[in-house]
mmCIF file of C-alpha atoms and ligand atoms in Angstrom:
data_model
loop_
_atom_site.group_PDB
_atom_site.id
_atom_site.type_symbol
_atom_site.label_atom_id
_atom_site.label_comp_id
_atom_site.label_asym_id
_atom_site.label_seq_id
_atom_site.Cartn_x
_atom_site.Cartn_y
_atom_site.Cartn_z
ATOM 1 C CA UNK A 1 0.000 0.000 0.000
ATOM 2 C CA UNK A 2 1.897 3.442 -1.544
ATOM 3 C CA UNK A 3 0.914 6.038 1.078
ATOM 4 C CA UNK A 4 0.897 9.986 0.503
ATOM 5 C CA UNK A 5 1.522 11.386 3.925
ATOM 6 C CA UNK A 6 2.646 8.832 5.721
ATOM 7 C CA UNK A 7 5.787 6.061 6.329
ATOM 8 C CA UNK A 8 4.925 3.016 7.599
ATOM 9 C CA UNK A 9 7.182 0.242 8.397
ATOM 10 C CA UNK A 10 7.626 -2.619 10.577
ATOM 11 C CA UNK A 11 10.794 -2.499 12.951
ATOM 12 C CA UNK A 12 10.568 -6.335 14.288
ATOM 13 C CA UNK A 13 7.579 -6.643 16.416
ATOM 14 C CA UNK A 14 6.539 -3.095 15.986
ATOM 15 C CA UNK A 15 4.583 -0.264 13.646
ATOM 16 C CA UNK A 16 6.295 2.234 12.840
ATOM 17 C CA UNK A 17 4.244 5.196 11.399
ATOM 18 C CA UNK A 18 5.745 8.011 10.681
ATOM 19 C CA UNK A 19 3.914 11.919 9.696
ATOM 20 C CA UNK A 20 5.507 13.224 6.470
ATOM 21 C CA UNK A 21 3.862 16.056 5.381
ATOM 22 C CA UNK A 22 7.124 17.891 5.714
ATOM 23 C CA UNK A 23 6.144 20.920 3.849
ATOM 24 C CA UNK A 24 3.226 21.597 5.728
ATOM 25 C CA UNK A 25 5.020 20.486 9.595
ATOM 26 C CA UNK A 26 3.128 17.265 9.475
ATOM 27 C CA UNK A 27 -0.151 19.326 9.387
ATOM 28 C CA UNK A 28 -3.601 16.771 9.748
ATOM 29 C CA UNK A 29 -5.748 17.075 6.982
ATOM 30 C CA UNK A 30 -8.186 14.196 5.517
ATOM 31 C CA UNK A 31 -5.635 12.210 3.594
ATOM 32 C CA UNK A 32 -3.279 11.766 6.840
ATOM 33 C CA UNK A 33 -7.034 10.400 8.764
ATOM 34 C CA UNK A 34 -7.376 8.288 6.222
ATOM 35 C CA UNK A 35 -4.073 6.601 5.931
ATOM 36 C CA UNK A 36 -3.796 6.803 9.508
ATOM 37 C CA UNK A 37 -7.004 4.393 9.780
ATOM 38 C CA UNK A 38 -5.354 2.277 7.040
ATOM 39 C CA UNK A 39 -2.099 1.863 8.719
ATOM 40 C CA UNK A 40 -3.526 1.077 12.188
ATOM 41 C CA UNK A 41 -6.356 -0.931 10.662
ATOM 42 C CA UNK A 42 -3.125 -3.046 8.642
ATOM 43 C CA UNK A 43 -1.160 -3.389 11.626
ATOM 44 C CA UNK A 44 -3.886 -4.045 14.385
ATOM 45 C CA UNK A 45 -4.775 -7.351 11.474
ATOM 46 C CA UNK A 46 -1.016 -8.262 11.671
ATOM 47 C CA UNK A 47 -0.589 -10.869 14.129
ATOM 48 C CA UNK A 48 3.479 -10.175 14.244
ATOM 49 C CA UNK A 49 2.990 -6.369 14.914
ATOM 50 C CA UNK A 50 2.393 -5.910 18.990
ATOM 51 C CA UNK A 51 2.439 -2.166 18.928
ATOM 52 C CA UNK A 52 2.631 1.059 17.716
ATOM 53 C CA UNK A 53 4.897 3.931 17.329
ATOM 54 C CA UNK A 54 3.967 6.997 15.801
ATOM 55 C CA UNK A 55 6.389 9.786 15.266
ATOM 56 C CA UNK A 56 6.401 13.148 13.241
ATOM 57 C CA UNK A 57 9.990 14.478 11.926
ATOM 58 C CA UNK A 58 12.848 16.210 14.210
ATOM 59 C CA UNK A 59 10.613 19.708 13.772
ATOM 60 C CA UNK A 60 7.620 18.386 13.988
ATOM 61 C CA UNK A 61 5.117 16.331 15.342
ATOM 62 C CA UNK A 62 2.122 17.716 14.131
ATOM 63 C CA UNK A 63 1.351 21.347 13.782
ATOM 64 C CA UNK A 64 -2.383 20.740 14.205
ATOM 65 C CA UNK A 65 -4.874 20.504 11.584
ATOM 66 C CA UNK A 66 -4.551 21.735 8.486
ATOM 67 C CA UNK A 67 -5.259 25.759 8.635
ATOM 68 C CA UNK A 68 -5.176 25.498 5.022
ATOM 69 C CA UNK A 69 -7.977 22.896 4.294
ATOM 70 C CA UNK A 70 -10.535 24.301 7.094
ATOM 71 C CA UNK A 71 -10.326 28.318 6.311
ATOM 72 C CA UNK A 72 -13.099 28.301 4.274
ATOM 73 C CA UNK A 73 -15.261 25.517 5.281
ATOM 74 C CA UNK A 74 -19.015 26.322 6.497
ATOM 75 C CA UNK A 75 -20.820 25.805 9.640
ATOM 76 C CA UNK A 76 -23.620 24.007 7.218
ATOM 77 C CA UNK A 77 -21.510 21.606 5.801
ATOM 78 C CA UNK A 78 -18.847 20.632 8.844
ATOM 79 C CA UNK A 79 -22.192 20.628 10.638
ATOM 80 C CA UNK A 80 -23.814 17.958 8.621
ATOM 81 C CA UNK A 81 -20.479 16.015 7.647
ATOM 82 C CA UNK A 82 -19.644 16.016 11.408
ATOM 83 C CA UNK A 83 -16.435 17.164 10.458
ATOM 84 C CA UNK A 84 -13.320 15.631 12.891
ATOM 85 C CA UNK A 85 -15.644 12.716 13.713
ATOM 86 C CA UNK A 86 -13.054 10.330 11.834
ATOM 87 C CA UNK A 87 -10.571 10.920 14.261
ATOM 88 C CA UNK A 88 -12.290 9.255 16.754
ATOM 89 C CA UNK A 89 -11.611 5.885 15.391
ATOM 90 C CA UNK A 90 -7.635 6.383 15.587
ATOM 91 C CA UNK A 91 -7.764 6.648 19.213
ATOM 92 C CA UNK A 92 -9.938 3.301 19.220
ATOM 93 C CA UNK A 93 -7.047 1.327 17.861
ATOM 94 C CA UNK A 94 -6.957 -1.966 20.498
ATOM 95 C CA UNK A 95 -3.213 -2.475 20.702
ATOM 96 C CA UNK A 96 -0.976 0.217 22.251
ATOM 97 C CA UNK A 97 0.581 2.978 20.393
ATOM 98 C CA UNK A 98 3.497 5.377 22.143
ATOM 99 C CA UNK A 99 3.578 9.160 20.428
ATOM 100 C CA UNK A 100 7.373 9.741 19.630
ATOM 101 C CA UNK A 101 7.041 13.669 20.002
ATOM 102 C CA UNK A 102 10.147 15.714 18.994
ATOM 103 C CA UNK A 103 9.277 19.631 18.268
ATOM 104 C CA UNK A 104 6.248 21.097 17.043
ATOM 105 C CA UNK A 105 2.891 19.335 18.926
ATOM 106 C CA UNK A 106 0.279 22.023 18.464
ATOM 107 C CA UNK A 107 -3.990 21.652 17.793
ATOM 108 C CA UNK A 108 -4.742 18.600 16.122
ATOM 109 C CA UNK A 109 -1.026 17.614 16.925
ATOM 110 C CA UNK A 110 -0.919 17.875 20.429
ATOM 111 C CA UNK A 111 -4.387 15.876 20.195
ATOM 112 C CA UNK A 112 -3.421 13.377 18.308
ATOM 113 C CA UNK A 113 -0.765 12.490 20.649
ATOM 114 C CA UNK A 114 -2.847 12.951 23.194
ATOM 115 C CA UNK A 115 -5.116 9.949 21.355
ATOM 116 C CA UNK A 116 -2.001 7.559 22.071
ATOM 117 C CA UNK A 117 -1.270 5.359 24.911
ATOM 118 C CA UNK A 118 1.441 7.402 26.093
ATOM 119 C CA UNK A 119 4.199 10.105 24.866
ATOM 120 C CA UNK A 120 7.303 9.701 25.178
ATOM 121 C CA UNK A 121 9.195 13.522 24.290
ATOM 122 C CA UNK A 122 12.587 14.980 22.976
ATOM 123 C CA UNK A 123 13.249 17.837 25.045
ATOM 124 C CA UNK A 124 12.849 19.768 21.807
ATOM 125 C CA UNK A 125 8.969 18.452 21.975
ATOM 126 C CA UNK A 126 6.679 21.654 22.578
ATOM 127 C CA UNK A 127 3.032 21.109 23.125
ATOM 128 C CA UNK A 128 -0.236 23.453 22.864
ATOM 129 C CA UNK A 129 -3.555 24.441 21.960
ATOM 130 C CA UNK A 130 -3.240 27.259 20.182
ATOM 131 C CA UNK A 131 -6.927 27.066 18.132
ATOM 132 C CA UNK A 132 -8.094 30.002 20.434
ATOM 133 C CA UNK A 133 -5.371 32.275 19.150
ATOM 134 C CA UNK A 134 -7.558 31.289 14.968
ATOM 135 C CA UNK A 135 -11.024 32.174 16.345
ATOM 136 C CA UNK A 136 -11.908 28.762 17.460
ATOM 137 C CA UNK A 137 -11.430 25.951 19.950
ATOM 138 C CA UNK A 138 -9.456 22.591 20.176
ATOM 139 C CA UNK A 139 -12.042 19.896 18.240
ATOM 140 C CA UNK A 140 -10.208 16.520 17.671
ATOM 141 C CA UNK A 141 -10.815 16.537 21.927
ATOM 142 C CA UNK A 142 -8.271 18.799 23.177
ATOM 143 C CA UNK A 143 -10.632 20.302 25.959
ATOM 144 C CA UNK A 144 -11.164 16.863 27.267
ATOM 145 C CA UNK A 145 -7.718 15.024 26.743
ATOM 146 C CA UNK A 146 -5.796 17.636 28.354
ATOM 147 C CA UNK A 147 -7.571 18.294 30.916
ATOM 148 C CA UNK A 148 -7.750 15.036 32.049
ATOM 149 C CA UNK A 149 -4.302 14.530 31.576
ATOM 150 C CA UNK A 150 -2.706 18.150 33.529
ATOM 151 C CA UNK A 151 -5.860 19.082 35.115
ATOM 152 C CA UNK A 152 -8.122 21.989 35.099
ATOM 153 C CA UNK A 153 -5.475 24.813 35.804
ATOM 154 C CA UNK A 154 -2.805 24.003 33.098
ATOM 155 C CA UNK A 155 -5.387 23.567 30.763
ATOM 156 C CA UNK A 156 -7.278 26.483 31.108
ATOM 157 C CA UNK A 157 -3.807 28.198 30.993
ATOM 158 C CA UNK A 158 -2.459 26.369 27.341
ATOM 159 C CA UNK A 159 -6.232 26.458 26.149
ATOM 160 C CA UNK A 160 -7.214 30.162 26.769
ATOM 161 C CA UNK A 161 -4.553 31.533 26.382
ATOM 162 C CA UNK A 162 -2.436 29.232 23.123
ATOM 163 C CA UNK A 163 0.714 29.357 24.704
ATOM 164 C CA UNK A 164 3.326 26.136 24.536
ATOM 165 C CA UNK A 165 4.923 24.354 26.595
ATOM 166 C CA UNK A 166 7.872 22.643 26.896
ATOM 167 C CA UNK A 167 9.180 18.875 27.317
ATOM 168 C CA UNK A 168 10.659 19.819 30.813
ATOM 169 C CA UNK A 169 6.596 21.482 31.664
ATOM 170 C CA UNK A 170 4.920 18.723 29.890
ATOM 171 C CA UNK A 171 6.412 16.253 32.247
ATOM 172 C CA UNK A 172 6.099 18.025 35.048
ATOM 173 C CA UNK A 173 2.297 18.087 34.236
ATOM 174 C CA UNK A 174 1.820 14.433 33.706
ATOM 175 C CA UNK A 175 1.255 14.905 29.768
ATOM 176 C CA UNK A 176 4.361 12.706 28.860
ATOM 177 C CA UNK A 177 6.134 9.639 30.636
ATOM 178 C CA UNK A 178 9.755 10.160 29.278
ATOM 179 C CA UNK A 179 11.515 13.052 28.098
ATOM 180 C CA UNK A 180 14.762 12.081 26.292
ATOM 181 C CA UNK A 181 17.088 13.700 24.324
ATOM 182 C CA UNK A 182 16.500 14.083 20.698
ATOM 183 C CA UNK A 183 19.007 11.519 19.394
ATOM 184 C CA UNK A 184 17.549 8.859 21.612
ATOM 185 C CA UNK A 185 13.251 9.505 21.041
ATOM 186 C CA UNK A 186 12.819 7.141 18.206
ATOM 187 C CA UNK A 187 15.320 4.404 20.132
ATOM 188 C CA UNK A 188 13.513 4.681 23.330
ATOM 189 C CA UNK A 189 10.040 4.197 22.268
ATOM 190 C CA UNK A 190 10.779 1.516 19.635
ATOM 191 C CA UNK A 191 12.508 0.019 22.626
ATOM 192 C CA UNK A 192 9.545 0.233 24.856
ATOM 193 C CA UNK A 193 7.562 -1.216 22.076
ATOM 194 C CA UNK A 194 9.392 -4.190 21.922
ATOM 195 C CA UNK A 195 9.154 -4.679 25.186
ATOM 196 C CA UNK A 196 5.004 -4.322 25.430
ATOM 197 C CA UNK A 197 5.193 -6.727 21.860
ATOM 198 C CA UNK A 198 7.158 -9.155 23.891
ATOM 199 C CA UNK A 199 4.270 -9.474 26.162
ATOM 200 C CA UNK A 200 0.785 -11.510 26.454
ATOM 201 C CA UNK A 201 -1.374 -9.528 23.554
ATOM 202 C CA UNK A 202 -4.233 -10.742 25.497
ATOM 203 C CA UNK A 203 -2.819 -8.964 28.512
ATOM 204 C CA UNK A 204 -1.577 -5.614 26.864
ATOM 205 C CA UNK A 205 -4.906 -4.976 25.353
ATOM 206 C CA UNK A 206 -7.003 -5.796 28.419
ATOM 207 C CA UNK A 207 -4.431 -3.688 30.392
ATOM 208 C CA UNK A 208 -5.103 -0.704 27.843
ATOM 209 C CA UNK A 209 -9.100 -1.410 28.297
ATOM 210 C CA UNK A 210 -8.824 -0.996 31.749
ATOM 211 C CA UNK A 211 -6.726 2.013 32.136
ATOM 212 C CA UNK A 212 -9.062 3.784 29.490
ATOM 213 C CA UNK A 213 -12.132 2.282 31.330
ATOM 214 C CA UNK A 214 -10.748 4.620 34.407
ATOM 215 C CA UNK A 215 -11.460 8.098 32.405
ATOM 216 C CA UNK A 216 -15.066 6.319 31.211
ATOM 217 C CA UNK A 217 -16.731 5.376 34.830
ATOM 218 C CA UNK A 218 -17.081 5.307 38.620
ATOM 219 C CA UNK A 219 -14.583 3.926 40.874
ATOM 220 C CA UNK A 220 -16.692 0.723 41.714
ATOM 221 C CA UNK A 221 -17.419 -0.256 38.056
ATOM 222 C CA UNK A 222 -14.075 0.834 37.182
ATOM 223 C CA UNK A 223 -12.727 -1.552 39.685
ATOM 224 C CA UNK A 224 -15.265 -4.679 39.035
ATOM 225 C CA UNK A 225 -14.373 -4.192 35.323
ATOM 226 C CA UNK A 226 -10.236 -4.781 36.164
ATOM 227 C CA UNK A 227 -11.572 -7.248 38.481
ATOM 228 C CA UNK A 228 -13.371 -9.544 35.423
ATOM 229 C CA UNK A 229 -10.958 -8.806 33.128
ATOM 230 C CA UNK A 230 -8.010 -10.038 35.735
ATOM 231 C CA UNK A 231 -10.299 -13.358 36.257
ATOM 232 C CA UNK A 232 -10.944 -13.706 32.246
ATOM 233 C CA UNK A 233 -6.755 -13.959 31.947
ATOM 234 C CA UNK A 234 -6.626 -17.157 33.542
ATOM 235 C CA UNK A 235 -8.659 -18.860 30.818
ATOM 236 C CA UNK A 236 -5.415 -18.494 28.772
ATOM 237 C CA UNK A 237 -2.410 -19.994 28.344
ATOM 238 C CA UNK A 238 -0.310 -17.166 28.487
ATOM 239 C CA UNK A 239 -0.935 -16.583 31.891
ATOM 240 C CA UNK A 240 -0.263 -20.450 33.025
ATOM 241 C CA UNK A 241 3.208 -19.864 30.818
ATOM 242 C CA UNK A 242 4.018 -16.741 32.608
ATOM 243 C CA UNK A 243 3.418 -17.790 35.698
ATOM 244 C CA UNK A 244 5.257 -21.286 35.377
ATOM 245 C CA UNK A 245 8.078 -19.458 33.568
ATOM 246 C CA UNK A 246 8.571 -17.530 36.992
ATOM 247 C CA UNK A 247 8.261 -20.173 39.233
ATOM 248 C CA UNK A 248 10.809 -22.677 37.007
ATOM 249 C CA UNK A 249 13.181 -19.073 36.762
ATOM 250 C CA UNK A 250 13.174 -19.171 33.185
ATOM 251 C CA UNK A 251 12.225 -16.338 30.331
ATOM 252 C CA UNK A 252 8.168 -16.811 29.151
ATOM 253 C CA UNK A 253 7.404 -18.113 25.505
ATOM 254 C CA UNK A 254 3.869 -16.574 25.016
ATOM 255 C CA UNK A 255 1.612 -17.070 22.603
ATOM 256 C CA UNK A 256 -0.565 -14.788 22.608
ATOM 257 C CA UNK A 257 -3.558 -17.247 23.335
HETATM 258 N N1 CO8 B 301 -1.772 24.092 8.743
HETATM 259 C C1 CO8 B 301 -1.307 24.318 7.502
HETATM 260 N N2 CO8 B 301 -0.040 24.670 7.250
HETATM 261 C C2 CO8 B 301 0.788 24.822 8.297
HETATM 262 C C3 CO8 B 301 0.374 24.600 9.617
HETATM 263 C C4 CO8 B 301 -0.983 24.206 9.822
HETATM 264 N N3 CO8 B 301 -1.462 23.931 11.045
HETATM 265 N N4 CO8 B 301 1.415 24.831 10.452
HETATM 266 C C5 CO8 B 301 2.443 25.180 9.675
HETATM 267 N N5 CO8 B 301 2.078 25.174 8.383
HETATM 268 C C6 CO8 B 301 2.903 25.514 7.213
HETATM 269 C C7 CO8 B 301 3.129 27.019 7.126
HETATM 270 O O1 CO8 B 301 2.042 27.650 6.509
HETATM 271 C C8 CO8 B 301 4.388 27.048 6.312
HETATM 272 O O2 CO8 B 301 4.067 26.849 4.958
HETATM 273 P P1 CO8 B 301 4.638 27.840 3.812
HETATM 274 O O3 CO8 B 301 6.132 27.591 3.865
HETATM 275 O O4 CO8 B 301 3.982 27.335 2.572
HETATM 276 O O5 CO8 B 301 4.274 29.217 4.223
HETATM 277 C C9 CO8 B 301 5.176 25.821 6.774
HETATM 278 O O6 CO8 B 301 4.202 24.964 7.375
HETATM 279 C C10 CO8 B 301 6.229 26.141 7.809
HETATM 280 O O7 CO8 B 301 5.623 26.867 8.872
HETATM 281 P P2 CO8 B 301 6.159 28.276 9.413
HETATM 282 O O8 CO8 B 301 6.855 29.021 8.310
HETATM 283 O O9 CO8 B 301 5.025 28.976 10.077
HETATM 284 O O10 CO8 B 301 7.259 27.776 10.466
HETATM 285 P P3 CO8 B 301 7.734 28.528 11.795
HETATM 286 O O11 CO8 B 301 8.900 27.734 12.299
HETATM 287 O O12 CO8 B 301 7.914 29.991 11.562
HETATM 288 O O13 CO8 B 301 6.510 28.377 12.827
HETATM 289 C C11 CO8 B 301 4.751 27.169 13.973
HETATM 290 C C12 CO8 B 301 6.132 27.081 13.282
HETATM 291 C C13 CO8 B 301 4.862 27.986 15.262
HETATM 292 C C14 CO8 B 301 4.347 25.738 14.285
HETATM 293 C C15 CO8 B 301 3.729 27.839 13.030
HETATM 294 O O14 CO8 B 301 3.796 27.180 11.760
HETATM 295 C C16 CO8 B 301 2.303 27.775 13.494
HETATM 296 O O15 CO8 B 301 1.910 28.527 14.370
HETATM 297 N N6 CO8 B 301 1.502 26.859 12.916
HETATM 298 C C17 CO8 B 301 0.076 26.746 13.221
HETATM 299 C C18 CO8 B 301 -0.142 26.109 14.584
HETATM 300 C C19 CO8 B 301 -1.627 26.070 14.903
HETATM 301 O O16 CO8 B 301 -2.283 27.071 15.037
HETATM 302 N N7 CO8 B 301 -2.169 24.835 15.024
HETATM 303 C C20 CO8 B 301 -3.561 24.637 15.352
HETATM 304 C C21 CO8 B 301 -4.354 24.432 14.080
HETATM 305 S S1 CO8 B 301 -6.093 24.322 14.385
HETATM 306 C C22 CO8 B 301 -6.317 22.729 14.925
HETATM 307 O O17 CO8 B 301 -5.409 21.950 15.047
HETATM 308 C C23 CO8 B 301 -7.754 22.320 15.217
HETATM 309 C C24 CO8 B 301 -7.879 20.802 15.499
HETATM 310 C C25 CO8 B 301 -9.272 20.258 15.272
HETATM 311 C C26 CO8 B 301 -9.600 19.899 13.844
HETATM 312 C C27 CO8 B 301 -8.990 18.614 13.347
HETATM 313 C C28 CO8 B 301 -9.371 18.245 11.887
HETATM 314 C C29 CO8 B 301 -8.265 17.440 11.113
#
């Protein structure tokens, strides 16, 4: 499959997909959604591929959506179309995908990292919502995301106001798990993508359910969910394999049943 604004690879148990809109700073418009459902679609029916990377280039992530493509669009017509409702579907991809964020993460950018698992940054990464500074407001769920992920204060702050913020902030606020120099952000999170790949696939995803289930519902269901989920993981046999590979001190071979 030849695609336009993407690169997508496989690095041994991992997608790679990579934003290469280059003269545009990896802006989102409707051929990146679409590919973007194409590649994750491709690599979620892959049995070999365990998880996802997705990366922009040194400069940029993603510099939101494309200012370009939505100037002159219509209230009518993005009304009707339920324009940005695509997007929705590529953070519903079941197995786990890491952001690789070096530079520019702005708008549709910083939300579409935001739709990962987790982000790992460079400490060139720089992150905002600068849609208020155009007129209008974050769409692809900026206003939710972030504020789940930094709370109300720092997201009032980057949302009202469109300012960025750095790797060094972001981490402080809880927005990424790793910062890492630039050199190393492509190593590290193909490296902790191996390592999730390595694991039970029945295990990763139901781990991934039940961390998202947490921003979804109470406490109680939240924790009876886990709870069924935990019991459902001893009807397979990677979890009497990873258990006797403990107990006989010897490295798991799982299969992903
Ligand atoms: N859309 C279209 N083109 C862009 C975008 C963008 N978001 N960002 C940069 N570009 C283009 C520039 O127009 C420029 O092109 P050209 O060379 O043809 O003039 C090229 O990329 C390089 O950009 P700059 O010359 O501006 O580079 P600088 O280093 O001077 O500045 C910045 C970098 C600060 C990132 C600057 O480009 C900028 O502010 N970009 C816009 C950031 C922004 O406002 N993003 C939010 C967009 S709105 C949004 O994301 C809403 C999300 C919900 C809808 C989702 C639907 C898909």
């Amino acid at each position: 499959m030849a695609y336009k604004t993407l690169i997508v690879e496989t690095r041994g148990n991992v997608g790679l997909v990579t934003l290469n809109r280059p003269q545009a700073l990896n802006a989102l418009n409707s051929t990146v959604l679409k590919e973007l459902k194409e590649a994750y679609a491709a690599f979620h029916a892959d049995e070999a591929i365990g998880a996802i990377v997705l990366t922009g280039s040194e400069r940029a992530f993603a510099a939101g959506a494309d200012i370009k493509e939505m100037q002159s669009l219509q209230f009518a017509d993005i009304y009707k179309s339920d324009f940005i409702s695509g997007w929705d579907d590529v953070a519903k991809v079941r197995k786990p995908v890491i952001a690789a964020v070096s530079g520019f993460a702005l708008g549709g950018g910083c939300e579409l990292a935001m739709m990962c698992d987790f982000i790992i940054a460079s400490e060139t990464a720089k992150f905002g919502q600068p849609e208020i500074t155009l007129g209008v407001i974050p769409g692809m769920g900026g206003s939710q995301r972030l504020t789940r992920a930094v709370g109300k204060a720092k997201a009032m702050d980057l949302i009202l106001t469109g300012r960025m913020m750095d790797a060094a902030e972001a981490e402080r606020s809880g927005l990424v798990s790793r910062v890492v120099p630039p050199e190393r952000l492509i190593d590290e999170a193909l490296a902790a993508a191996e390592k999730i790949a390595s694991l039970s696939r029945p295990s990763v995803m139901m781990a991934k359910e039940a961390v998202n289930r947490a921003f979804e519902t109470t406490l109680e269901e939240g924790l009876r969910f886990e709870r069924r989920l935990f019991h459902s993981l001893f009807a397979t046999d990677d979890q009497k394999e990873g258990m006797a590979a403990f107990v006989e001190k010897r490295k798991p071979a799982f299969t992903h049943r």
